PDB file of C-alpha atoms in Angstrom:
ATOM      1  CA  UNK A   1       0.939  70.654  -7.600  1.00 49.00           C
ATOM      2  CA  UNK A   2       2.214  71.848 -10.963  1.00 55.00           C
ATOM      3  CA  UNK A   3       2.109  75.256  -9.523  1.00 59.00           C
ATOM      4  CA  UNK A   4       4.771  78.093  -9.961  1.00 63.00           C
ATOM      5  CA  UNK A   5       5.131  78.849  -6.024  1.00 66.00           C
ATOM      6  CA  UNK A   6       5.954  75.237  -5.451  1.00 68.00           C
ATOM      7  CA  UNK A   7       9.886  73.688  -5.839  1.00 81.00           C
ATOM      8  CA  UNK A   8      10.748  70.857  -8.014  1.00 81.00           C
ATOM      9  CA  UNK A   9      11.440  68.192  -5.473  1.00 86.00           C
ATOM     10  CA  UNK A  10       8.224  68.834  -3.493  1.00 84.00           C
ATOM     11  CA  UNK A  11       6.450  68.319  -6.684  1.00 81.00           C
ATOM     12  CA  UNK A  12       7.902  64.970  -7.364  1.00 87.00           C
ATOM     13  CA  UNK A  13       7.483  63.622  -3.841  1.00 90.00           C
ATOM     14  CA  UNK A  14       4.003  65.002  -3.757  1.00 86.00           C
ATOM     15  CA  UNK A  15       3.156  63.121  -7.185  1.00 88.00           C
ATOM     16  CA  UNK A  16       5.430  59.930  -6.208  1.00 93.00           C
ATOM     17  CA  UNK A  17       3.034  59.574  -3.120  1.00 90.00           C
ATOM     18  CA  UNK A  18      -0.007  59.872  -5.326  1.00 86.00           C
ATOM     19  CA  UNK A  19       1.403  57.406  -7.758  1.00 92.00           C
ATOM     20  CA  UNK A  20       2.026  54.721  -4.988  1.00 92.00           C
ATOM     21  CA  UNK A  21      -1.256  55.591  -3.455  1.00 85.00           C
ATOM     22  CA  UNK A  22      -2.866  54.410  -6.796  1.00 88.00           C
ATOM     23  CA  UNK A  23      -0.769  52.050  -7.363  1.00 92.00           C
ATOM     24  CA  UNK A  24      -0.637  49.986  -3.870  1.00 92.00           C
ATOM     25  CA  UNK A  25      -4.076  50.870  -2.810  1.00 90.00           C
ATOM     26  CA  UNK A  26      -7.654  48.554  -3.588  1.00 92.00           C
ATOM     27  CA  UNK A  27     -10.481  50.355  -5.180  1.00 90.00           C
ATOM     28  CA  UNK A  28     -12.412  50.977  -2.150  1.00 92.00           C
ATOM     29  CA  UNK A  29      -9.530  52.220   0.103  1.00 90.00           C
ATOM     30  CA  UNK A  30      -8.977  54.941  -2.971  1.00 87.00           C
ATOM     31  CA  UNK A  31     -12.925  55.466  -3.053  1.00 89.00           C
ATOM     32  CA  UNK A  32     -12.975  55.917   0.729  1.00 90.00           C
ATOM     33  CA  UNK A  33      -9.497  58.033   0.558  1.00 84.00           C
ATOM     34  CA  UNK A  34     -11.529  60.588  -2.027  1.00 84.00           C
ATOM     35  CA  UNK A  35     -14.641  61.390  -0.144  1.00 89.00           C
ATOM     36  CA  UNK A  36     -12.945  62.231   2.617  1.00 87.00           C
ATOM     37  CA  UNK A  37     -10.092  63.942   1.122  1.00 79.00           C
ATOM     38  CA  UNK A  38     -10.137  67.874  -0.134  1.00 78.00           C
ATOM     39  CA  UNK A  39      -7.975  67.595  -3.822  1.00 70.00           C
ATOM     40  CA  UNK A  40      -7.518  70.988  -4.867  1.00 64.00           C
TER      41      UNK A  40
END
């Protein structure tokens, strides 16, 4: 996300959505959201 070939605003929104994820979501909704989700 931090990368060079992406833009500023796509960077926030993507880590605004992760933030909210964490924030909003239980425990096992973010365990079951990782094992089936490729983070790269």
């Amino acid at each position: 996300v931090y990368g060079s070939s992406v833009n500023s605003p796509i960077r926030h929104k993507c880590l605004s959505v992760i933030s909210k994820l964490m924030y909003f979501s239980t425990s096992s909704m973010i365990q079951s959201l990782l094992t089936v989700t490729n983070i790269s």
